[in-house]
Coordinates of C-alpha atoms in Angstrom, one line a residue:
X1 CA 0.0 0.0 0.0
X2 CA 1.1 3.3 -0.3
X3 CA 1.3 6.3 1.5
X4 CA 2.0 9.9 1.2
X5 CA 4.8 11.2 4.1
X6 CA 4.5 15.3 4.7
X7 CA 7.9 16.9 5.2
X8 CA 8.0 20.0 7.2
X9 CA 11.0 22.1 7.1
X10 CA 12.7 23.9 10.6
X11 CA 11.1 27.1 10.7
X12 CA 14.4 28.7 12.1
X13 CA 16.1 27.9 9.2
X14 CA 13.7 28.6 6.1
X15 CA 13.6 31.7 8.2
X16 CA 17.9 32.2 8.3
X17 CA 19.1 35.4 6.2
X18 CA 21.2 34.6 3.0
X19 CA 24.9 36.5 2.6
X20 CA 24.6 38.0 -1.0
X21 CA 28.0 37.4 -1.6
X22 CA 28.1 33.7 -0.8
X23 CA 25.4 31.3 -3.1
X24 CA 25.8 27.6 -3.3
X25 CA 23.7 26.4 -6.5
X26 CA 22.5 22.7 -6.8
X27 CA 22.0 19.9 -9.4
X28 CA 21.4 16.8 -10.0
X29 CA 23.1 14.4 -12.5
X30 CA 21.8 10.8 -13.8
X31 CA 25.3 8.9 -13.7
X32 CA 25.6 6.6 -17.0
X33 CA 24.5 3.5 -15.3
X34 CA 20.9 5.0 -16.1
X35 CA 19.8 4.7 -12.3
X36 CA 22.3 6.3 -10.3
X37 CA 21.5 10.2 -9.3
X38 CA 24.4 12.3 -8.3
X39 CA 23.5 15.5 -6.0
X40 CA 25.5 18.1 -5.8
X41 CA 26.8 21.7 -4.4
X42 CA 28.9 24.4 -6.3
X43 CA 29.8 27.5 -3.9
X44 CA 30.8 31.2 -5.4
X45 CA 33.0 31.4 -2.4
X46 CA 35.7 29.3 -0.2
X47 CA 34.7 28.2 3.0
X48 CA 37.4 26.3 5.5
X49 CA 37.9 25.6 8.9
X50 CA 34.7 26.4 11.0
X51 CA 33.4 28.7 8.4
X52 CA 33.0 25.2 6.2
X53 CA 30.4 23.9 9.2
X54 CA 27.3 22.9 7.5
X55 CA 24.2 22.9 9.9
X56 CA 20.7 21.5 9.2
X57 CA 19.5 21.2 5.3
X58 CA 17.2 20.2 2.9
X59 CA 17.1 19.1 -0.7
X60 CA 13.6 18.6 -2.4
X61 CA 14.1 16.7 -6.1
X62 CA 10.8 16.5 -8.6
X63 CA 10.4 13.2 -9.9
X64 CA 7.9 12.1 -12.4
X65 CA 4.7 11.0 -10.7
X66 CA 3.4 7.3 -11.9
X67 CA 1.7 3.9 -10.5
X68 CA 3.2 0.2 -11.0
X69 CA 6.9 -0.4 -11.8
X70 CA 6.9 3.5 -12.9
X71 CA 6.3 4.6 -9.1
X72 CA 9.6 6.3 -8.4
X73 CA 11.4 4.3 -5.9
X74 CA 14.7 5.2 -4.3
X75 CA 17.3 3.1 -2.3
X76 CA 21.5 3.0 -1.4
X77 CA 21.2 6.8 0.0
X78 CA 25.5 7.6 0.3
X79 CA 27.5 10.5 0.6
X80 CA 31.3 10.3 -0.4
X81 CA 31.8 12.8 2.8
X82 CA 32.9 11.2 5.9
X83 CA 30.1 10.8 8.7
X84 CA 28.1 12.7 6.1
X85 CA 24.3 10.6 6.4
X86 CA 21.6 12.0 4.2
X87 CA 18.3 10.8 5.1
X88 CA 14.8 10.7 3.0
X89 CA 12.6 12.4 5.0
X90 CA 8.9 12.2 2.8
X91 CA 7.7 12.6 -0.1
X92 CA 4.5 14.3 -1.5
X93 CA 3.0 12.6 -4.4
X94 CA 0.9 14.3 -7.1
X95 CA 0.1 17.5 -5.3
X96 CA -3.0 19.4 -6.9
X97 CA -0.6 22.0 -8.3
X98 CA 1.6 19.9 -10.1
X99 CA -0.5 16.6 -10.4
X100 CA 2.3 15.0 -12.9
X101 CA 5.2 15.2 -10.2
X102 CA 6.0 13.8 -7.0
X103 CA 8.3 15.8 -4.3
X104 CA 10.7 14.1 -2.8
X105 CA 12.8 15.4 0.9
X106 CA 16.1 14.6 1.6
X107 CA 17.4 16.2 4.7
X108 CA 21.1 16.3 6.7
X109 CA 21.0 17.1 11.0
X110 CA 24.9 17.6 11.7
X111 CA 24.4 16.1 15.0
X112 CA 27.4 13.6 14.8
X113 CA 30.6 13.7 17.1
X114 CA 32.8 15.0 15.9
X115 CA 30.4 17.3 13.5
X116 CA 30.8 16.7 9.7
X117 CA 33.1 19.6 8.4
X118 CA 34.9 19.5 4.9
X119 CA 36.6 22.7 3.1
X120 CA 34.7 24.3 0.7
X121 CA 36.6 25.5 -2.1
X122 CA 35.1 28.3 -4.9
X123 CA 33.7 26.8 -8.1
X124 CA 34.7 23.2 -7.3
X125 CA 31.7 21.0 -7.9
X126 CA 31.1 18.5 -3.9
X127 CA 28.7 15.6 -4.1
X128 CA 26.6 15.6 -1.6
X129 CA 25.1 12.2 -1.9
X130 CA 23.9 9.7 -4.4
X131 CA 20.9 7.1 -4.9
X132 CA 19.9 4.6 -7.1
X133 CA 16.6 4.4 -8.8
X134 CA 14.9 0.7 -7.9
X135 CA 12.0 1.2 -10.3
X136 CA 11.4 2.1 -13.7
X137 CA 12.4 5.5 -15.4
X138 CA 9.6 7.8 -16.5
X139 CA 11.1 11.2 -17.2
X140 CA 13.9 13.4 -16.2
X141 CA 14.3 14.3 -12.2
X142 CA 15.4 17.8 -11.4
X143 CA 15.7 20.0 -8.3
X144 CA 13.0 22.0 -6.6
X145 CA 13.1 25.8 -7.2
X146 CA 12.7 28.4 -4.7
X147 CA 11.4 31.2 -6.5
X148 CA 9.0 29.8 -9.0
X149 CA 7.9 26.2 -8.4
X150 CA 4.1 25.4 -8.5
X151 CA 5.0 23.2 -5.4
X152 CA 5.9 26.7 -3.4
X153 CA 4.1 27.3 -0.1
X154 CA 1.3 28.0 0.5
X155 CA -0.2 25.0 -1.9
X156 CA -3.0 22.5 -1.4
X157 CA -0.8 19.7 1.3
X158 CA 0.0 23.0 3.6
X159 CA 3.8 21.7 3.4
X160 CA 6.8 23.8 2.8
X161 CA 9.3 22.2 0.1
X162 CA 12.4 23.5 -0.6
X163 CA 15.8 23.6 -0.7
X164 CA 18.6 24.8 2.1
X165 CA 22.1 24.6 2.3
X166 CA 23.3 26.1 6.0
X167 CA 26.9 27.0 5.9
X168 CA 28.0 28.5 9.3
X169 CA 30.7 30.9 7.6
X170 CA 27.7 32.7 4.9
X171 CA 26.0 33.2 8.1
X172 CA 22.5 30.8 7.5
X173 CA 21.3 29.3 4.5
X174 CA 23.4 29.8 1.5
X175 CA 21.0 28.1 -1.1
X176 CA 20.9 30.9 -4.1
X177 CA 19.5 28.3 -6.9
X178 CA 19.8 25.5 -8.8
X179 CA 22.6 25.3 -11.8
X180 CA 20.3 23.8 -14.5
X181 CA 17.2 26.2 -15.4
X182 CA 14.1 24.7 -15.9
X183 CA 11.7 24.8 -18.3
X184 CA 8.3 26.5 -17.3
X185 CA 5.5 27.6 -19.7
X186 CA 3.7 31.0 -19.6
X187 CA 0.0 30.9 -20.6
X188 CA -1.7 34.4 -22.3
X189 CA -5.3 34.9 -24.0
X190 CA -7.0 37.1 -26.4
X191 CA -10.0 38.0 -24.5
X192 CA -10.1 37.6 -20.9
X193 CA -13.6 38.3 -20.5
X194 CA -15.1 36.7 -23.8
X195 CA -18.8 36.4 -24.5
X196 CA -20.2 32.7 -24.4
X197 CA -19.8 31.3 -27.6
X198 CA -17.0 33.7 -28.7
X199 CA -13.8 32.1 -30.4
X200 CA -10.7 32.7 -27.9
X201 CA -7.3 32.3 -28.9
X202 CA -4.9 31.2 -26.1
X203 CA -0.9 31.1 -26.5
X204 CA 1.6 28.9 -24.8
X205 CA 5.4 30.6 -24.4
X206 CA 8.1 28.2 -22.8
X207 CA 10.6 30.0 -20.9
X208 CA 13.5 28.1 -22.4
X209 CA 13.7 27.4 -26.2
X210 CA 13.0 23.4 -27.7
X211 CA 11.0 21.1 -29.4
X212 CA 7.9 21.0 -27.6
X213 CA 4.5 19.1 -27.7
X214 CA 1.5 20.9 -26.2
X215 CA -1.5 19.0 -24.5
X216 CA -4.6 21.5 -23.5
X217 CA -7.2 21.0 -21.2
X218 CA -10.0 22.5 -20.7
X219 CA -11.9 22.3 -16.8
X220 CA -8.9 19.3 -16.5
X221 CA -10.6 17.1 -19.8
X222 CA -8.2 16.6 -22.6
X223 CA -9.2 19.0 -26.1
X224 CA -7.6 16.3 -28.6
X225 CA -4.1 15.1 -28.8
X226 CA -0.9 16.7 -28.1
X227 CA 0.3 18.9 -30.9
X228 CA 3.5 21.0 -31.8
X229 CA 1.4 24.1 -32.4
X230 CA 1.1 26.6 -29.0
X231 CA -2.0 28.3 -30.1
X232 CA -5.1 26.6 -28.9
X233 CA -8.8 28.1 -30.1
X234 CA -11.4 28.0 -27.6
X235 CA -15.0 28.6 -28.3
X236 CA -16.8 28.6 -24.6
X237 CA -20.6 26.9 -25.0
X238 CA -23.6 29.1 -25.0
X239 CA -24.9 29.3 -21.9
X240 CA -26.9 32.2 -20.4
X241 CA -24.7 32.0 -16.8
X242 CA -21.4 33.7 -16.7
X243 CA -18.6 30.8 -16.0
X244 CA -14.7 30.7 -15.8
X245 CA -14.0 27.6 -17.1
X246 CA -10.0 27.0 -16.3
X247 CA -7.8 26.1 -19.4
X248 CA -4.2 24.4 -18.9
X249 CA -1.6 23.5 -21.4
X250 CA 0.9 21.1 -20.6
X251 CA 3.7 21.3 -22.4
X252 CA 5.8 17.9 -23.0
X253 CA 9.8 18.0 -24.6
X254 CA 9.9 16.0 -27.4
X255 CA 13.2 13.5 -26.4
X256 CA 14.0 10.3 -27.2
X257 CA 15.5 9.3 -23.8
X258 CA 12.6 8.0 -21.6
X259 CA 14.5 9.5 -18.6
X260 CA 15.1 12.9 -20.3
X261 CA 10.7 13.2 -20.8
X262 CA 9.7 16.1 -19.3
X263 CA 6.7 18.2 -18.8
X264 CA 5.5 21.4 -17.3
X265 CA 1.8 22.9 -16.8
X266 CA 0.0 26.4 -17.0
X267 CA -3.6 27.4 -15.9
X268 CA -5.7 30.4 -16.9
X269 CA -8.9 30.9 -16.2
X270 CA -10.9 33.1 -18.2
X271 CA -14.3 35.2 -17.4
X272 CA -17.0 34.2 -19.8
X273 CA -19.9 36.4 -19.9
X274 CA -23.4 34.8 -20.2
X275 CA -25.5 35.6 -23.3
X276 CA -29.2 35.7 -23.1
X277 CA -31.4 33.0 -23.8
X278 CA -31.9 32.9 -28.2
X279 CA -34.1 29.7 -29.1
X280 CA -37.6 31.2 -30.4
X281 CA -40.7 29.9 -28.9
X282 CA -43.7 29.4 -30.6
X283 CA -47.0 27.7 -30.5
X284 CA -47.7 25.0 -33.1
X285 CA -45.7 23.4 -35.2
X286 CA -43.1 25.1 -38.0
X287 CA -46.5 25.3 -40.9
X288 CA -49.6 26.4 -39.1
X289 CA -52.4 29.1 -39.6
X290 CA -51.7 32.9 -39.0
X291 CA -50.9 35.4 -37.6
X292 CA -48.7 33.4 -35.0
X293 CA -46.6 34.7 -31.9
X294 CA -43.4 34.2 -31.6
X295 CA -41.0 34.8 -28.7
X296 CA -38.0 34.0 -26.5
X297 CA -36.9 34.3 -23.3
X298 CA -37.7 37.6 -21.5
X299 CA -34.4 39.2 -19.8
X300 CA -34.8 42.7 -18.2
X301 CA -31.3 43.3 -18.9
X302 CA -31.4 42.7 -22.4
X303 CA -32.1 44.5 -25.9
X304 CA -33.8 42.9 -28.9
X305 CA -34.1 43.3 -32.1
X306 CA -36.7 40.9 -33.9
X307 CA -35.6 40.4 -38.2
X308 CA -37.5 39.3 -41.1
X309 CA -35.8 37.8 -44.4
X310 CA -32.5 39.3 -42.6
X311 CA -34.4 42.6 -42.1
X312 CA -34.7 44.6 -39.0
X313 CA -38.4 44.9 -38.5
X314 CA -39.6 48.6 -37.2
X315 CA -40.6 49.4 -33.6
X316 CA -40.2 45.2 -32.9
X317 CA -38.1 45.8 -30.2
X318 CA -40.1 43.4 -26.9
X319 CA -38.9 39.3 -26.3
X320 CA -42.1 38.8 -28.7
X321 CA -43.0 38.8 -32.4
X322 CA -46.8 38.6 -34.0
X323 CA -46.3 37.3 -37.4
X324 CA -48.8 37.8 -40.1
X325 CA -46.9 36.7 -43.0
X326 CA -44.8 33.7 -44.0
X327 CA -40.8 33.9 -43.9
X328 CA -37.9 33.1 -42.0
X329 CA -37.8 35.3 -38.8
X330 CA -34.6 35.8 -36.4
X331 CA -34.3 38.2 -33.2
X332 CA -30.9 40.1 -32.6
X333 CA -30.2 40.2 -28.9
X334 CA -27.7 42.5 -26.9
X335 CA -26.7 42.3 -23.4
X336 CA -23.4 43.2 -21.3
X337 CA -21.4 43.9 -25.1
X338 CA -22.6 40.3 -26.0
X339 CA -24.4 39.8 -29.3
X340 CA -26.1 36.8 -30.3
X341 CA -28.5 36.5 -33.2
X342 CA -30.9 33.2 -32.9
X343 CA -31.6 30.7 -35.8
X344 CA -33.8 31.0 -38.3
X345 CA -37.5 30.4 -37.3
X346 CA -39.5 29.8 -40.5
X347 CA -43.1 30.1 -40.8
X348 CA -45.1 29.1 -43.3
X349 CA -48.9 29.9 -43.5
X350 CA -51.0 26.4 -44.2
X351 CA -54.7 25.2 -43.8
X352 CA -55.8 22.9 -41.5
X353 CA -56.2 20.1 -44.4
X354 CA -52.0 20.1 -45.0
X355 CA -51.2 20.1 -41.4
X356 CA -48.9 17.2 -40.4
X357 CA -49.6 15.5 -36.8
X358 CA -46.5 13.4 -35.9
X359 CA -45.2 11.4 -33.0
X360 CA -41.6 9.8 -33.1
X361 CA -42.6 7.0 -30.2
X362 CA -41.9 6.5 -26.8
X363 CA -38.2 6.6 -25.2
X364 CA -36.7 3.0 -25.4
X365 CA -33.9 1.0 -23.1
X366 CA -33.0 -1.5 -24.7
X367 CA -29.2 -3.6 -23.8
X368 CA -26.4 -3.2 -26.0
X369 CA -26.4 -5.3 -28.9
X370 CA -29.8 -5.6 -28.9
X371 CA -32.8 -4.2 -31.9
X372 CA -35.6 -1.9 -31.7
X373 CA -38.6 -1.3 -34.0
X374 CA -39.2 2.6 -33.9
X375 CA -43.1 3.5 -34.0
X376 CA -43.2 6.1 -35.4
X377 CA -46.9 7.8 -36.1
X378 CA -48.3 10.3 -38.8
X379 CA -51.2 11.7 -40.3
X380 CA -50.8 14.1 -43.5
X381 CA -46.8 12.7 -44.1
X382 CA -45.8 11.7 -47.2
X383 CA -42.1 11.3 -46.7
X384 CA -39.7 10.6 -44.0
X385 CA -36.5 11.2 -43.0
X386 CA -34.8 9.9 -40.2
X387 CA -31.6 11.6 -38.0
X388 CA -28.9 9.9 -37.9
X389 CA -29.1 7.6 -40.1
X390 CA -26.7 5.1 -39.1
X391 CA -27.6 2.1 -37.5
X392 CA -31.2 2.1 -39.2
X393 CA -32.6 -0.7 -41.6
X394 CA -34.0 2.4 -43.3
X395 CA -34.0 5.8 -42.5
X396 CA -36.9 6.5 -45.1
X397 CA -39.6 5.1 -43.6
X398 CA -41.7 5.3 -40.9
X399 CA -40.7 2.5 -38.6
X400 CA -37.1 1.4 -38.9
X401 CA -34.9 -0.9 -37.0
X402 CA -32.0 0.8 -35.4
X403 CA -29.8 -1.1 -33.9
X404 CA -27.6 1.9 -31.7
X405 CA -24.3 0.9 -30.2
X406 CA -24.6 3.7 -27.9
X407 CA -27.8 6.3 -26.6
X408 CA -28.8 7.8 -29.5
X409 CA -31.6 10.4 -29.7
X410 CA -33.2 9.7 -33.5
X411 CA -35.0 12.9 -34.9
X412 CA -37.9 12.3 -37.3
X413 CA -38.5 14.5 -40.3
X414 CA -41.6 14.0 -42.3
X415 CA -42.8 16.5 -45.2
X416 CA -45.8 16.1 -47.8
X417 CA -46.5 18.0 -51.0
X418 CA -47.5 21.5 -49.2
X419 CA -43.8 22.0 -48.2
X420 CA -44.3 22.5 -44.6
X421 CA -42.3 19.5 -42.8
X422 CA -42.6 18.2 -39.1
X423 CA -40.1 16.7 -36.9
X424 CA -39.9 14.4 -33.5
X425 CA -37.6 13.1 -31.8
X426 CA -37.1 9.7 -29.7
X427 CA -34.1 8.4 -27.6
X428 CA -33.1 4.9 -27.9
X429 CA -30.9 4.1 -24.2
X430 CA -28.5 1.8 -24.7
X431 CA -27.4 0.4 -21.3
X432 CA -23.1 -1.2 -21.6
X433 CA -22.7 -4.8 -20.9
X434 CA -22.5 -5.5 -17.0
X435 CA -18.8 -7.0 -16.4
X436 CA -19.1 -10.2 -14.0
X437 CA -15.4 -10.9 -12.7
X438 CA -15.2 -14.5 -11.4
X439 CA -12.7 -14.1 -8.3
X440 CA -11.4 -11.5 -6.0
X441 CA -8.9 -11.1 -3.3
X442 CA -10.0 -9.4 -0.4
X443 CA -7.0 -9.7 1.4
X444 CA -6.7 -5.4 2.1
X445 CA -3.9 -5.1 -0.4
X446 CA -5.8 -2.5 -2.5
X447 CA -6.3 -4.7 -5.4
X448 CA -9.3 -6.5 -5.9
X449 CA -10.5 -6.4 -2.5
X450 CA -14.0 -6.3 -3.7
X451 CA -16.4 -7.9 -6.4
X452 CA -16.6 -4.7 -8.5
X453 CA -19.6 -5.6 -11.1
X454 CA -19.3 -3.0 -13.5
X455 CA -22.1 -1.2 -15.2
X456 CA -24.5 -2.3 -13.1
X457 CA -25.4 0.9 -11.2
X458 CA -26.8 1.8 -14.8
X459 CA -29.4 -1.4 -13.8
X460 CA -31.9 0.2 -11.4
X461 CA -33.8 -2.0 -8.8
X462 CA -30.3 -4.3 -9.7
X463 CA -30.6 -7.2 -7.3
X464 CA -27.4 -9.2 -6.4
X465 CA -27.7 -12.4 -4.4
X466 CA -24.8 -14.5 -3.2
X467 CA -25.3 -18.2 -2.1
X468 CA -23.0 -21.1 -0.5
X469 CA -22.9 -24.9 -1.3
X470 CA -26.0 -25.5 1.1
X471 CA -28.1 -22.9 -1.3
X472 CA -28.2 -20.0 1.8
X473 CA -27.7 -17.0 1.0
X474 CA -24.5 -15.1 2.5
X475 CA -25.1 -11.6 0.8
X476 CA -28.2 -9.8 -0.5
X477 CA -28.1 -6.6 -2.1
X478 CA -31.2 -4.2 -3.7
X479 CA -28.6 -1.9 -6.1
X480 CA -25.2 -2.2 -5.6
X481 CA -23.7 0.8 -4.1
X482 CA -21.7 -1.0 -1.8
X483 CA -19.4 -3.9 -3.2
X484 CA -19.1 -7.0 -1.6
X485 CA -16.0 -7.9 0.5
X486 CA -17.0 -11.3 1.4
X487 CA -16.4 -9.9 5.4
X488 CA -16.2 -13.4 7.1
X489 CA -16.3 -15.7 4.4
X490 CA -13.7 -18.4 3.8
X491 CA -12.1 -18.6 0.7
X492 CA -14.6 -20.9 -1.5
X493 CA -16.3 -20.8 -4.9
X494 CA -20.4 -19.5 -4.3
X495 CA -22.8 -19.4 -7.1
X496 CA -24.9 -16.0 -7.6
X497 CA -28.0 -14.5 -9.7
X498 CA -28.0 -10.9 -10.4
X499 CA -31.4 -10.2 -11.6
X500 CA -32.1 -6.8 -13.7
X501 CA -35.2 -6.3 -15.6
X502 CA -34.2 -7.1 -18.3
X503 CA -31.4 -10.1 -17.8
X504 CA -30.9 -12.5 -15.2
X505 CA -27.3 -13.6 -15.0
X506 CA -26.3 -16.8 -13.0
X507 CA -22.9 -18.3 -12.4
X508 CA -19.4 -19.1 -9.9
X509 CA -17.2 -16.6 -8.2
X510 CA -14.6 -17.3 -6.4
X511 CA -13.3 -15.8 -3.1
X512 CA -9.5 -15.8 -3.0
X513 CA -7.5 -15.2 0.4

């Protein structure tokens, strides 16, 4: 099992002044061997006799977060120092602010007798200890930084990372940075403020030149696959509530060393204003008798402007439209700076004789794999058309067979000789295949401590029964929220049924311990 350790660095000494003539820069080295790291310390100034004394410090290395053999293990901690003994103190894996890293603390007490003292001499490069790698490697490790890690305190564990180097004769902490830069990524917009439904144009800058990949996110879901391009377009949906939906790029070096990957992150959040509401309402259907009213939603705050054939009509300035005339009517709507013009709404004048009355069917759940007739029903249609068509025996005529492989809602278009068509729509659920595993383990290792039956919470009323040798049952559940854990039962093979209305399913599991 594992565990997340917090390191928490000495107060007094985050806290000790730094001598701005005396910085001691860090790095760390992958030795040839591919797992050995090499730390390291190069001074600007010479330090000997008691001056050399190096108190309490700290070392905090970013590894590349992963699960499995990719889980960044560490062993052989050794310094080529005498009496030197670096210890690893925590480690903080995936924090929120840097989800693709884990922090790892390494930390030095010169408490030993006699204390560990060693001359320090200008631009020489000292090893301060080395470690091998036990597991596999997933990317490049480098060391924490000070001033602008995402890591930095205040963050989301309430831990203070960092790095210290306390040399008695610099008078504190001598830590002034680390001797390989790395590579961050600035994030800017177009329009921080946009209007729902407006195109936005964002622009990922690395700090440090190279051949990049960039992944973007938006609200923390992937928008397609990595690409070399830093310009990502945006369009936020139409909604009529402002949002700040956050956008991140992560930017990933293209390398062809596995333990060279590396990858850094950006957020921005941007303030998208709501537009008003722009479907037109009406009564009937798209062909009926006039004069009609038309309208949409009524917003206090808002403007309109109602169109006909493209044409602003005069004084038709309210949320609603009386029309007395076929054509193809729009309304214009302002509000905060936002624009938004609705679809065309076209009415066509028709007697009661052409009128089409049409009804796509009832909502269906059916399980995956499975056919459906749709009954669809008309009076006055002459042709059909049916939305999407895949999946369907025939998508014109009335009743096809679909066939979905997923929820699919089907929209029904008929039409006759007068021109004026009708639509409905049905939704066909398809409900995913319930997966039955037949054993588990629950021995508290984290894996398979349960009998996980997925899918079924998409079964309502599910019922899951669980019976020994003798035919008694031993668990009984109505729904599933709860997994079994076979609490008390020796390790055996048990028959079930899970009954759904639609399927019952019968057969073995077996309990492992």
């Amino acid at each position: 099992m594992r565990f997340l350790r917090f390191f928490w660095m000495i107060a007094a000494l985050a806290c000790l002044p730094k001598i701005a003539f005396s910085q001691i820069t860090i790095k760390t080295t992958l030795e040839p061997d591919g797992v050995t790291y090499k730390v390291s310390m190069v001074s600007d100034r010479s330090f000997t006799g008691s001056g050399s004394y190096i108190g309490s410090s700290q070392i905090t290395l970013v590894v590349p977060h992963g699960s499995g053999n990719n889980y960044f293990q560490l062993s052989n901690i050794s310094s080529p120092i005498s009496n030197m003994k670096w210890l690893f103190s925590g480690r903080a894996d995936a924090p929120a602010e840097n989800p693709d890293y884990d922090y790892l603390f390494f930390s030095f007490n010169n408490s030993v007798s006699p204390p560990v003292k060693f001359d320090i001499i200008a631009n020489q490069e000292i090893v301060l200890f080395t470690f091998k790698r036990t597991s596999q490697c997933a990317g490049r490790v480098y060391n924490f930084n000070n001033q602008n890690d995402p890591f930095l305190f205040p963050n989301s564990l309430g831990i203070n990372p960092g790095n210290s180097i306390s040399v008695f004769g610099a008078g504190g902490n001598a830590y002034g940075g680390n001797q390989v830069p790395q590579t961050l990524v600035n994030l800017s917009v177009d329009d921080i403020n946009p209007c729902a439904g407006n195109e936005v144009v964002f622009t990922a800058a690395p700090t440090i030149s190279g051949n990049y990949y960039y992944q973007w996110y938006v609200d923390d879901k992937p928008q397609g696959s990595p690409s070399s391009s830093p310009v990502f377009k945006y369009s936020p949906p139409k909604q009529n509530t402002d949002s700040q939906p956050n956008v991140t790029v992560k930017l990933l070096e293209s390398v062809t060393n596995p333990c060279d990957a590396y990858s850094a992150r950006k957020a921005l959040k941007i303030n998208v204003k709501g537009i008003p509401d722009n479907k037109i309402a009406f009564a009937g259907s798209d062909c009926m008798l006039l004069p009609t009213t038309i309208s949409v939603k009524s917003d206090v705050s808002a403007q309109y402007q109602w169109q006909e054939n493209g044409n602003d009509l005069l004084n038709e300035t309210k949320n609603t439209l009386e029309v007395k005339k076929s054509g193809n009517y729009t309304v214009k709507i302002t509000k905060n700076g936002c624009v938004i013009t609705s679809s065309v709404q076209k009415i066509a004048g028709v007697g009661d004789a052409d009128k089409i009355s049409l009804s796509a069917g009832s909502d269906t759940t059916i399980l995956a794999g499975e056919a459906v007739k749709l009954k669809a029903n008309s009076t006055n249609a002459l042709y059909f058309s049916w939305t999407p068509a895949n999946d369907l025996s025939d998508a014109t005529i009335q009743q096809p067979i679909a066939r979905p492989l997923e929820t699919t809602k089907y929209t029904l278009t008929a039409n006759n000789d007068s021109g004026c068509p009708s639509t409905a729509s049905v939704t066909i659920n398809v409900l995913p295949a319930i997966y039955i595993p037949n054993a588990f383990s629950p021995d508290n290792d984290g894996l398979n401590d349960t009998w996980k039956l997925e899918n079924l919470s998409f079964y309502t009323d599910a019922t899951v029964e669980v019976f020994n040798r003798w035919g008694n049952t031993i668990f009984y559940s109505k729904g599933y929220s709860t997994a079994w854990d076979a609490s008390g039962i020796d390790a055996a093979s048990y028959s079930y049924v899970i009954k759904t209305k639609f399927k019952t399913y019968r057969g073995i599991v077996t309990v492992l311990r």
